[in-house]
Short mmCIF file of C-alpha atoms and ligand atoms in Angstrom, two decimals:
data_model
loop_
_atom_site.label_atom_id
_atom_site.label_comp_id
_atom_site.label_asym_id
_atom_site.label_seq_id
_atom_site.Cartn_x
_atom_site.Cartn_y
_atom_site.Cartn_z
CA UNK A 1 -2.51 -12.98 48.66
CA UNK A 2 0.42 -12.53 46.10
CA UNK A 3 0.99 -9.77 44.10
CA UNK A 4 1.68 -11.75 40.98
CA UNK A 5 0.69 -10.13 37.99
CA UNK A 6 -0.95 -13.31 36.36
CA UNK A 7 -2.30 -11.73 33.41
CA UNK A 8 -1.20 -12.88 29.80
CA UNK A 9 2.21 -11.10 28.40
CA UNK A 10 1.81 -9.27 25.26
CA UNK A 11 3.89 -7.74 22.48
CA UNK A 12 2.03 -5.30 19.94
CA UNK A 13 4.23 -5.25 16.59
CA UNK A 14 3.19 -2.08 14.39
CA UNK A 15 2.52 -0.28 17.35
CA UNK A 16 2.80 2.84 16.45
CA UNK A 17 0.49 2.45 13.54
CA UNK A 18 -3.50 2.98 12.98
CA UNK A 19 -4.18 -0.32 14.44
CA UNK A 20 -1.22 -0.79 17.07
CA UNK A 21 -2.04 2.35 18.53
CA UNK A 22 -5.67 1.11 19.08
CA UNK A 23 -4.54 -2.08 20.35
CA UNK A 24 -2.50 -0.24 22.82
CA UNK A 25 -5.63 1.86 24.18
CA UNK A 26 -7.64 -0.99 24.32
CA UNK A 27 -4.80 -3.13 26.12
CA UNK A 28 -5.03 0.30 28.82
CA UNK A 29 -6.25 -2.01 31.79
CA UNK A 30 -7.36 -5.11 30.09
CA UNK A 31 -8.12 -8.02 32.51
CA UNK A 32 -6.50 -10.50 30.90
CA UNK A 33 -3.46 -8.97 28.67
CA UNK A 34 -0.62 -7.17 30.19
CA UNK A 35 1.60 -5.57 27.47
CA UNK A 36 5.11 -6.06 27.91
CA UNK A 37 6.58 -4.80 24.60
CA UNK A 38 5.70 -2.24 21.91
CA UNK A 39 7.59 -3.00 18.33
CA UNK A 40 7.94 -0.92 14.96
CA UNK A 41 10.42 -0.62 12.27
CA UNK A 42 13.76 0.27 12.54
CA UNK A 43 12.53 4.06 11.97
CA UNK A 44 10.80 4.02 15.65
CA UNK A 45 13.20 1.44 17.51
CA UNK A 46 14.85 3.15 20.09
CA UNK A 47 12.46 6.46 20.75
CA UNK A 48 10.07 5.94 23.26
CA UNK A 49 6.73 5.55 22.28
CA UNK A 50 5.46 8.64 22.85
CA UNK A 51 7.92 9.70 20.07
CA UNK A 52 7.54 7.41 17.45
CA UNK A 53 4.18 7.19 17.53
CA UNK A 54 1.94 10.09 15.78
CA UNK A 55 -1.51 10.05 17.44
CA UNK A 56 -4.27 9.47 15.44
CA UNK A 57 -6.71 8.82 18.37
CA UNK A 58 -8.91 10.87 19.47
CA UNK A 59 -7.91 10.56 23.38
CA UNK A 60 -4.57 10.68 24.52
CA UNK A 61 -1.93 7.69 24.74
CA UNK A 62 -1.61 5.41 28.08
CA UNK A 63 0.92 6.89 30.74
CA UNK A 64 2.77 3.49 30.84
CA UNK A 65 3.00 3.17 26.52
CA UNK A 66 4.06 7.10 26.52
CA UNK A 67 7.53 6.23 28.62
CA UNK A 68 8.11 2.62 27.12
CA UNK A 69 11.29 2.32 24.68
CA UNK A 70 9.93 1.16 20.90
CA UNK A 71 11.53 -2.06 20.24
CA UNK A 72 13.06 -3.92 16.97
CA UNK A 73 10.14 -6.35 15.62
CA UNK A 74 12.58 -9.72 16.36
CA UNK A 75 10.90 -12.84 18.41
CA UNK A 76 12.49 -13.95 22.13
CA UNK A 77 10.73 -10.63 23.52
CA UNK A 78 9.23 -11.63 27.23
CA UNK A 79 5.57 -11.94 25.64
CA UNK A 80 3.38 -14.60 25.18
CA UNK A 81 1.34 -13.31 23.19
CA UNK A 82 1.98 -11.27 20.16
CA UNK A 83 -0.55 -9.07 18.20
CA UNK A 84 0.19 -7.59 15.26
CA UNK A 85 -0.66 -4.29 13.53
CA UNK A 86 2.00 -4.54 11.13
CA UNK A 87 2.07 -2.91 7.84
CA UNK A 88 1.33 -6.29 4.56
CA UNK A 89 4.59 -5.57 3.26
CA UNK A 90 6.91 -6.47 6.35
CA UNK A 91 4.19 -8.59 8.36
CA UNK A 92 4.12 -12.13 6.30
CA UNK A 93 8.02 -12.69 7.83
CA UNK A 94 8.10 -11.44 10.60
CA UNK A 95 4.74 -12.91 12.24
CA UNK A 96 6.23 -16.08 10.61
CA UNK A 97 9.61 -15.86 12.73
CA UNK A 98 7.61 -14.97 15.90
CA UNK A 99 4.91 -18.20 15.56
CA UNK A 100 8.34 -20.11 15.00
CA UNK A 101 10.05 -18.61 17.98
CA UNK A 102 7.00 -19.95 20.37
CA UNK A 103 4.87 -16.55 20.30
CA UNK A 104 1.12 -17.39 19.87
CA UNK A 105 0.67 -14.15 16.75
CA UNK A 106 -2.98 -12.86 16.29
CA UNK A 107 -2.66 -10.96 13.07
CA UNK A 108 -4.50 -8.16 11.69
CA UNK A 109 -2.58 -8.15 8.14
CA UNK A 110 -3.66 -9.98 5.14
CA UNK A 111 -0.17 -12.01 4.49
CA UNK A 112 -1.30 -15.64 6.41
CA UNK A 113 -5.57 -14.73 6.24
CA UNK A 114 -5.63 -17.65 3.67
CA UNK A 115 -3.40 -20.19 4.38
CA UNK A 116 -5.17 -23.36 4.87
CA UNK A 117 -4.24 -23.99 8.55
CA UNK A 118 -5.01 -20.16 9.68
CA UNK A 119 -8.18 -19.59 11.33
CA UNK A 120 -9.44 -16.50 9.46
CA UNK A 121 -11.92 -15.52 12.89
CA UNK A 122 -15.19 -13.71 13.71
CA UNK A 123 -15.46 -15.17 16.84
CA UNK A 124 -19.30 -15.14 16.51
CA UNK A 125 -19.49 -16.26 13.23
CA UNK A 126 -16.91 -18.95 13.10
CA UNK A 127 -15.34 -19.82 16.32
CA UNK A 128 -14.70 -23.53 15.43
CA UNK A 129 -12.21 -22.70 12.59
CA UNK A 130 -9.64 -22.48 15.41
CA UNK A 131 -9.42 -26.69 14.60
CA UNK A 132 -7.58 -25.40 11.98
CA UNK A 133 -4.30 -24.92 14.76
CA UNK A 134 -4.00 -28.88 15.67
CA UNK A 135 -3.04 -29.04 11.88
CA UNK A 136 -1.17 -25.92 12.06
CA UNK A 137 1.01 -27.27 15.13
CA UNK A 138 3.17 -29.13 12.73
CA UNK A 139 4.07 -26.45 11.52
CA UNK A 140 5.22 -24.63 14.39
CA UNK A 141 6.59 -27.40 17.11
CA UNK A 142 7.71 -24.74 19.37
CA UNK A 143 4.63 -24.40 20.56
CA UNK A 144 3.85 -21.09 18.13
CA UNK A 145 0.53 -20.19 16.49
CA UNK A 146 -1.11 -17.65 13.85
CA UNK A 147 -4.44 -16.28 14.04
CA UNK A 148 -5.81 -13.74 11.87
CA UNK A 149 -8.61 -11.41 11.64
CA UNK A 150 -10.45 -10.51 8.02
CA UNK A 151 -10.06 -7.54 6.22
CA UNK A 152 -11.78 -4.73 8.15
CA UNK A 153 -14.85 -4.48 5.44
CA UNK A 154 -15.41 -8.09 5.49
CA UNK A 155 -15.60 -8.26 9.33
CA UNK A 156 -18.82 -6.25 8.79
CA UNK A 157 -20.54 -8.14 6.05
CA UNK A 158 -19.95 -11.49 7.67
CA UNK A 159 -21.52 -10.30 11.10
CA UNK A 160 -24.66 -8.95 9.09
CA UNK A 161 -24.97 -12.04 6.91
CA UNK A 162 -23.56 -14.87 9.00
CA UNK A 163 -27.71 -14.62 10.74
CA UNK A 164 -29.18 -14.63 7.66
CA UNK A 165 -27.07 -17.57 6.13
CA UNK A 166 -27.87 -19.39 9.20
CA UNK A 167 -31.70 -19.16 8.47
CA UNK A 168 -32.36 -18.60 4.53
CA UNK A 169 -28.77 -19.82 3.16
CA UNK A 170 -26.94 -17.09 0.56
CA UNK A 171 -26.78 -17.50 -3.00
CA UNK A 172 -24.94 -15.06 -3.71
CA UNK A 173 -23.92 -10.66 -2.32
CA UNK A 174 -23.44 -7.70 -3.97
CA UNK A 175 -21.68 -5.28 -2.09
CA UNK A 176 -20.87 -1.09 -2.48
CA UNK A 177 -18.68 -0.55 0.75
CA UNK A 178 -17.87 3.23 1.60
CA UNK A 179 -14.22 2.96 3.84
CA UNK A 180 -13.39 5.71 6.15
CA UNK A 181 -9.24 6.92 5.82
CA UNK A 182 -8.35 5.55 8.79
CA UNK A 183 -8.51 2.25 7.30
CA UNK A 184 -5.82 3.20 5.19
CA UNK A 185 -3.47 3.77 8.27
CA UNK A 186 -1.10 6.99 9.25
CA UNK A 187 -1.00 9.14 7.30
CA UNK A 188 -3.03 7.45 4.44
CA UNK A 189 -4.61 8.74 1.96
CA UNK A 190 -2.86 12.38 1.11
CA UNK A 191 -5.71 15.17 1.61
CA UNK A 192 -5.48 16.56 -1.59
CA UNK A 193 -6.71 13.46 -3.27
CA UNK A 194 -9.62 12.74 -0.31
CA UNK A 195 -10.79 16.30 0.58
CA UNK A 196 -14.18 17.14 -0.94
CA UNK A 197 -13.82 13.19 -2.90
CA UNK A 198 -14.72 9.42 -3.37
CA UNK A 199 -12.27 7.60 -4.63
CA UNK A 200 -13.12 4.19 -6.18
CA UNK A 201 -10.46 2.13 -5.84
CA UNK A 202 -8.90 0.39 -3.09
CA UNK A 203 -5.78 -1.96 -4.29
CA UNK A 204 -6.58 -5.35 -3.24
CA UNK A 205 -9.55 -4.24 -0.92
CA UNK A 206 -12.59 -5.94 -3.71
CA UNK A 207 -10.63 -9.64 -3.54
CA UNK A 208 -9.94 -9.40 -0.03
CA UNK A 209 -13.68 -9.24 0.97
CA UNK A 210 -14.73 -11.36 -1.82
CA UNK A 211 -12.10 -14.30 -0.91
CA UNK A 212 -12.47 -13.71 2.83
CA UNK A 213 -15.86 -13.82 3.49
CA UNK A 214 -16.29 -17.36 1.79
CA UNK A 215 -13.51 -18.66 4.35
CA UNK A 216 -15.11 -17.15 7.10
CA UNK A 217 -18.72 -18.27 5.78
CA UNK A 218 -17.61 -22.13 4.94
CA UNK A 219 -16.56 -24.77 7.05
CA UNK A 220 -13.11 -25.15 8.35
CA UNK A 221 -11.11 -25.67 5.21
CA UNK A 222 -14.00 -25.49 2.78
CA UNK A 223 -14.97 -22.24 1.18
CA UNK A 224 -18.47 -20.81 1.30
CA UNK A 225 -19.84 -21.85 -2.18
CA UNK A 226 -22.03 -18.29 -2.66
CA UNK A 227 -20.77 -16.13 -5.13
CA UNK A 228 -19.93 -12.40 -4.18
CA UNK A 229 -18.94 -8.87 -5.99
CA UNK A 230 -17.58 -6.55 -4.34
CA UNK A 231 -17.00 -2.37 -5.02
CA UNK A 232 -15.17 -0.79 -2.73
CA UNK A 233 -14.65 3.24 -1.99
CA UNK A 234 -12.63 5.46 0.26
CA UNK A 235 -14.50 8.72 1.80
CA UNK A 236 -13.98 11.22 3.39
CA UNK A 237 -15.58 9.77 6.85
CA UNK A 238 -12.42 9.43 9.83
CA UNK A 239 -13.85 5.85 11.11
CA UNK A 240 -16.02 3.42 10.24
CA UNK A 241 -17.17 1.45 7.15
CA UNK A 242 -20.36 1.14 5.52
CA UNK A 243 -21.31 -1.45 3.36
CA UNK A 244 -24.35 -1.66 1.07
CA UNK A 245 -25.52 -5.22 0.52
CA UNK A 246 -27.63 -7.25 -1.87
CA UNK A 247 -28.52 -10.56 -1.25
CA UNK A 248 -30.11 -13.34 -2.45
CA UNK A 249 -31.04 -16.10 -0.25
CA UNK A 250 -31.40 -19.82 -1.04
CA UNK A 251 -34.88 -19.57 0.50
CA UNK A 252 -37.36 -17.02 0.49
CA UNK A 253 -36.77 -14.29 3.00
CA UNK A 254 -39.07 -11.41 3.50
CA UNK A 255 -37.29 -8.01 4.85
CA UNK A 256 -39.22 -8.62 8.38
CA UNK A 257 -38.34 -12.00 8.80
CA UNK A 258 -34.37 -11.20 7.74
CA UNK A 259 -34.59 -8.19 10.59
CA UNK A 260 -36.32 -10.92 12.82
CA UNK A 261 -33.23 -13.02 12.31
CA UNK A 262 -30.63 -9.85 13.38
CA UNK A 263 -32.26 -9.10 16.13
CA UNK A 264 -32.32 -12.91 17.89
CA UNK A 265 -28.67 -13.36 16.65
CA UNK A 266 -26.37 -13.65 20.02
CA UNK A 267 -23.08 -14.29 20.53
CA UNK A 268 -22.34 -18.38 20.52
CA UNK A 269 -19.94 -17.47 23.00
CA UNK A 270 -21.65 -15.47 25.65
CA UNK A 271 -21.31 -17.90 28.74
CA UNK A 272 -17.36 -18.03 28.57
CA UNK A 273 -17.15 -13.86 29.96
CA UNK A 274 -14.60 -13.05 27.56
CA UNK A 275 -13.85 -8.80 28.33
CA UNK A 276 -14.21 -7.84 24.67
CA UNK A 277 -17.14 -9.64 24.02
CA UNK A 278 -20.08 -7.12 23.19
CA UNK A 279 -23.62 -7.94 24.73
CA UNK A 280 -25.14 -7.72 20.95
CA UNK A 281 -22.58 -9.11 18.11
CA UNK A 282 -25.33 -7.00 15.45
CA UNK A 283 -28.22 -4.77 16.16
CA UNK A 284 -30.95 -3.46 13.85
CA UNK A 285 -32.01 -0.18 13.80
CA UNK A 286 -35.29 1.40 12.19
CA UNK A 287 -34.64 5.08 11.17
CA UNK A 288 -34.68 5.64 7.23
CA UNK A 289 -31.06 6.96 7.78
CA UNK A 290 -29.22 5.33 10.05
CA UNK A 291 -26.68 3.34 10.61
CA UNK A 292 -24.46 6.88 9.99
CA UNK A 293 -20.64 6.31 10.87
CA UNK A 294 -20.72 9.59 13.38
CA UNK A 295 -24.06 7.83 15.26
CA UNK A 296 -23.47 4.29 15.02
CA UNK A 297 -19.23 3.33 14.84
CA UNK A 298 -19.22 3.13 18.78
CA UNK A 299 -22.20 0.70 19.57
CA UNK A 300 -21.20 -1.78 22.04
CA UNK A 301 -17.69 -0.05 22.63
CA UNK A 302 -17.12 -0.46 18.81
CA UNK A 303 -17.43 -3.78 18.67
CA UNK A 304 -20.84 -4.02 17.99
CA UNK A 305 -21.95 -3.96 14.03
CA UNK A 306 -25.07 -1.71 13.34
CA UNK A 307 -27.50 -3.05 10.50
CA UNK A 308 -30.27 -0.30 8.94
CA UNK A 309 -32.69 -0.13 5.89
CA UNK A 310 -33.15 -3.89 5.69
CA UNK A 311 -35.87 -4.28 2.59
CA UNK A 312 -36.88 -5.76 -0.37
CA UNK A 313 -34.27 -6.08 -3.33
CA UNK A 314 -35.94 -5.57 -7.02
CA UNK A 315 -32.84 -7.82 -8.73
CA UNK A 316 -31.52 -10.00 -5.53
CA UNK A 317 -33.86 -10.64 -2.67
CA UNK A 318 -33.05 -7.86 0.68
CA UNK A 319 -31.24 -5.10 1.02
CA UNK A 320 -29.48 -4.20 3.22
CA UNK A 321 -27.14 -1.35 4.53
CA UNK A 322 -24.34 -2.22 8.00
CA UNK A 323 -21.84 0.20 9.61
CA UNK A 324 -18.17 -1.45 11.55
CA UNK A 325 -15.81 0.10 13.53
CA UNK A 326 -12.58 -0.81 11.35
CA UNK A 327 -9.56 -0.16 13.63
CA UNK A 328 -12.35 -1.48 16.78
CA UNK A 329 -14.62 -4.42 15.59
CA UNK A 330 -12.44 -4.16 12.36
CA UNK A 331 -9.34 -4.73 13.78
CA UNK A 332 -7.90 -4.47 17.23
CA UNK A 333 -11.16 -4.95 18.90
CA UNK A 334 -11.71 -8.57 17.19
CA UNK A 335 -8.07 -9.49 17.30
CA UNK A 336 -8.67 -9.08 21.35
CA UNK A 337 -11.39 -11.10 21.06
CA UNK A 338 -9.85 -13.75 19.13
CA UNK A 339 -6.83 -14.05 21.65
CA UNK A 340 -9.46 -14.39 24.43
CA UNK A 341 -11.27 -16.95 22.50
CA UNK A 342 -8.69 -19.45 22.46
CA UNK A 343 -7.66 -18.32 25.69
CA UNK A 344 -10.43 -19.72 27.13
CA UNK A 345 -10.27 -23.00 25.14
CA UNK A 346 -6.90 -23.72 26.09
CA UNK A 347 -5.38 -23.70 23.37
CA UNK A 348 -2.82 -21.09 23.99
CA UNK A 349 -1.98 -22.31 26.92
N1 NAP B 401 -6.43 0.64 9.51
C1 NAP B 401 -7.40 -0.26 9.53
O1 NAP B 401 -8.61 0.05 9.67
C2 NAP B 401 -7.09 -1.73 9.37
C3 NAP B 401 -8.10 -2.65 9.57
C4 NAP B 401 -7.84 -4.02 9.44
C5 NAP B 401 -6.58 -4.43 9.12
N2 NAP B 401 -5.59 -3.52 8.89
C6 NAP B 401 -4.25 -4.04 8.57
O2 NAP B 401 -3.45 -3.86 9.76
C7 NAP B 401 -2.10 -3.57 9.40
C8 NAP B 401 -1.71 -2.21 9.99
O3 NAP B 401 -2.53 -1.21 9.43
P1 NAP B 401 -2.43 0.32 9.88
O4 NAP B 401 -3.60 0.97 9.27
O5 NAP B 401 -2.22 0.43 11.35
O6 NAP B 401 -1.05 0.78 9.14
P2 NAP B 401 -0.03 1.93 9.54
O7 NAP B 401 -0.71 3.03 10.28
O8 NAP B 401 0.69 2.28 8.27
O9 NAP B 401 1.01 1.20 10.54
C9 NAP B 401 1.95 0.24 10.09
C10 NAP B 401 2.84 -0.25 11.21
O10 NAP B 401 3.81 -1.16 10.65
C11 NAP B 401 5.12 -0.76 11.09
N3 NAP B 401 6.14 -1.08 10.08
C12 NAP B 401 6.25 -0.60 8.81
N4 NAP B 401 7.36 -1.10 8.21
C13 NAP B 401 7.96 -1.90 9.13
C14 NAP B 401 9.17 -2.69 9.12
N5 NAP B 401 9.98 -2.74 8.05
N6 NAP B 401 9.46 -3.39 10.23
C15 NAP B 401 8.66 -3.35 11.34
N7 NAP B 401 7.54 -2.59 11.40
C16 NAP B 401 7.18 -1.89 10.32
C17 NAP B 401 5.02 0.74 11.28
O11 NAP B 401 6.07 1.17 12.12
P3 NAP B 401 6.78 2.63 11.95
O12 NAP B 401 5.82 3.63 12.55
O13 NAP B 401 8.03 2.48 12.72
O14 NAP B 401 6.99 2.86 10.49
C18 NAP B 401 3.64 0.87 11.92
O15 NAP B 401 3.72 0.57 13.29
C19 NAP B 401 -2.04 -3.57 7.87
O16 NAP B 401 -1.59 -4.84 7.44
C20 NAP B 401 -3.49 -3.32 7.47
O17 NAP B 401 -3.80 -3.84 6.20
C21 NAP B 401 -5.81 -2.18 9.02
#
């Protein structure tokens, strides 16, 4: 037997941020991915990465990321692969230049999320907008690709209503979300303004979900038609999102029948044994007040979305109340997933 490493090569640009430095403990071991490259900004190129990066985990770093030298975010690196946790203002170029340069880019940022030949993926929900990268090929000949992931919020409404679309069709969502602070990356939001607060505003945060979940809810290049309103709110909660839903459904749904539909919903995907798959995409639980970030955030490793208080809506039709992991299920958790996905279609190669 050789002793060939034959595992994928992987770069992880914004590494030493919120979400690189989850990709990087979830990369700790991974079957299939084999990280050859940690990148950041100019600031962190050239420490190691036990310098540059400020942990904001709640275990420590990986031996093998502590000692490895922080590199310049510039394509030609010896990965395959590149994911990126790479702060909106810097990330629209530069995973650009790397799809360009050959590097198959799985994106957590918002820059690409809409472009019309990006798969915008929840592997469970919408697995066959990856079509969308035979179009995109012209656009990167060398053999390049983009893939994103939705806002971390939206990756939690689509999982709880992508079931109930299936069965009853939406009309149209309200939605209250309450955001944790790490979704606002290192260091965030500054203390003095989240301590003891709710703040309701979170630039950009209300469209993203809004826009994103009809992409992710339509067919591949043709938006969900439902209308949707979102309010967003940062708390003082250190992971997870909740979102508080109302829903109308094109046909009649009682609150049992909608928490029927959750509870059969299973993962399109499950015979292709892809690592970060979780056994339940959504589970339903019963308690008056759960899900609760502390209790729920780490079902199914964090990738699994929690759904509570499912009941009858006085204005819309149900109610409903789910709980993600953002930087896990939110983030770096479904980015794995989605490189795994089209790993095992072939399409990267
Ligand atoms: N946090 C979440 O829950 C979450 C969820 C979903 C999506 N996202 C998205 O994921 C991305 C990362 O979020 P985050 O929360 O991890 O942010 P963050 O903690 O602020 O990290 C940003 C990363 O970008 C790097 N960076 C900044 N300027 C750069 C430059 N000029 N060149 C190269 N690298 C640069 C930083 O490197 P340095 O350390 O060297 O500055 C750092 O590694 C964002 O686009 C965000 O919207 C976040």
């Amino acid at each position: 037997m050789s002793g060939r490493d034959a595992r994928v090569t992987v770069a992880v640009l914004g590494a030493t941020g919120a979400v690189g430095q989850r990709f990087v403990s979830l990369l700790d071991g991974h079957p299939w991915f084999r990280v050859t490259a940690l990148c950041a900004s100019d600031r962190s190129a050239g420490k190691t990465y036990g310098e540059a990066a400020r942990c904001v985990l709640d275990h420590p770093m990986p031996d093998w990321a502590r000692d490895m030298e922080v590199l310049p975010c510039k394509p030609g690196l010896d990965a395959h692969l590149a994911f990126s946790g790479l702060d909106a203002s810097v990330a629209g170029d530069i995973e650009v230049a790397f799809a360009t340069a050959g590097h198959a880019v799985v994106s957590n940022s918002r820059n690409h999320r809409m472009d019309p030949d990006v798969p915008l993926l929840v592997p469970e929900v919408n697995h066959t907008h990856l079509d969308l990268l035979i179009e995109q090929k012209k656009r990167f000949p060398g053999g390049g690709c983009l893939v994103t992931n939705p806002n971390c919020s939206t990756v939690g409404l689509v999982m709880a209503l992508a079931p109930i679309q299936a069965a009853f069709g939406i009309d149209r969502v309200i939605v209250a979300t309450l955001q944790s602070v790490s979704g606002a990356g290192y260091p965030g939001v500054p203390a003095m303004d989240i301590l003891d607060n709710v703040i309701p505003h979170i630039g950009g945060e209300e469209e993203k979900i809004e826009s994103e979940s009809r992409k992710i809810l339509g067919a591949p290049g043709k938006a969900a038609g439902f209308a949707i309103s979102a309010h967003c709110h940062r708390v003082h909660v250190s992971d997870g999102h909740t979102l508080a839903a109302s829903i109308k459904t094109t046909r009649p749904a009682s609150p049992e029948e909608a928490v029927a539909t959750l509870r059969t919903f299973r993962s399109p995907l499950a015979s292709l044994g892809l690592p970060s798959l979780p056994e339940r995409p959504v589970i339903v639980r019963e308690e008056p007040d759960r899900p609760q970030p502390r209790f729920d955030r780490m079902a199914g490793a964090g990738m699994t979305v929690t759904v509570g208080r499912v009941r009858r809506c006085p204005v819309l039709d149900l109610r409903l109340v789910a709980l993600v992991h953002n930087t896990i299920r939110g983030a770096a958790g479904v980015a794995l997933l989605n490189a795994q996905l089209p790993r095992a279609n072939g399409l990267l190669g």
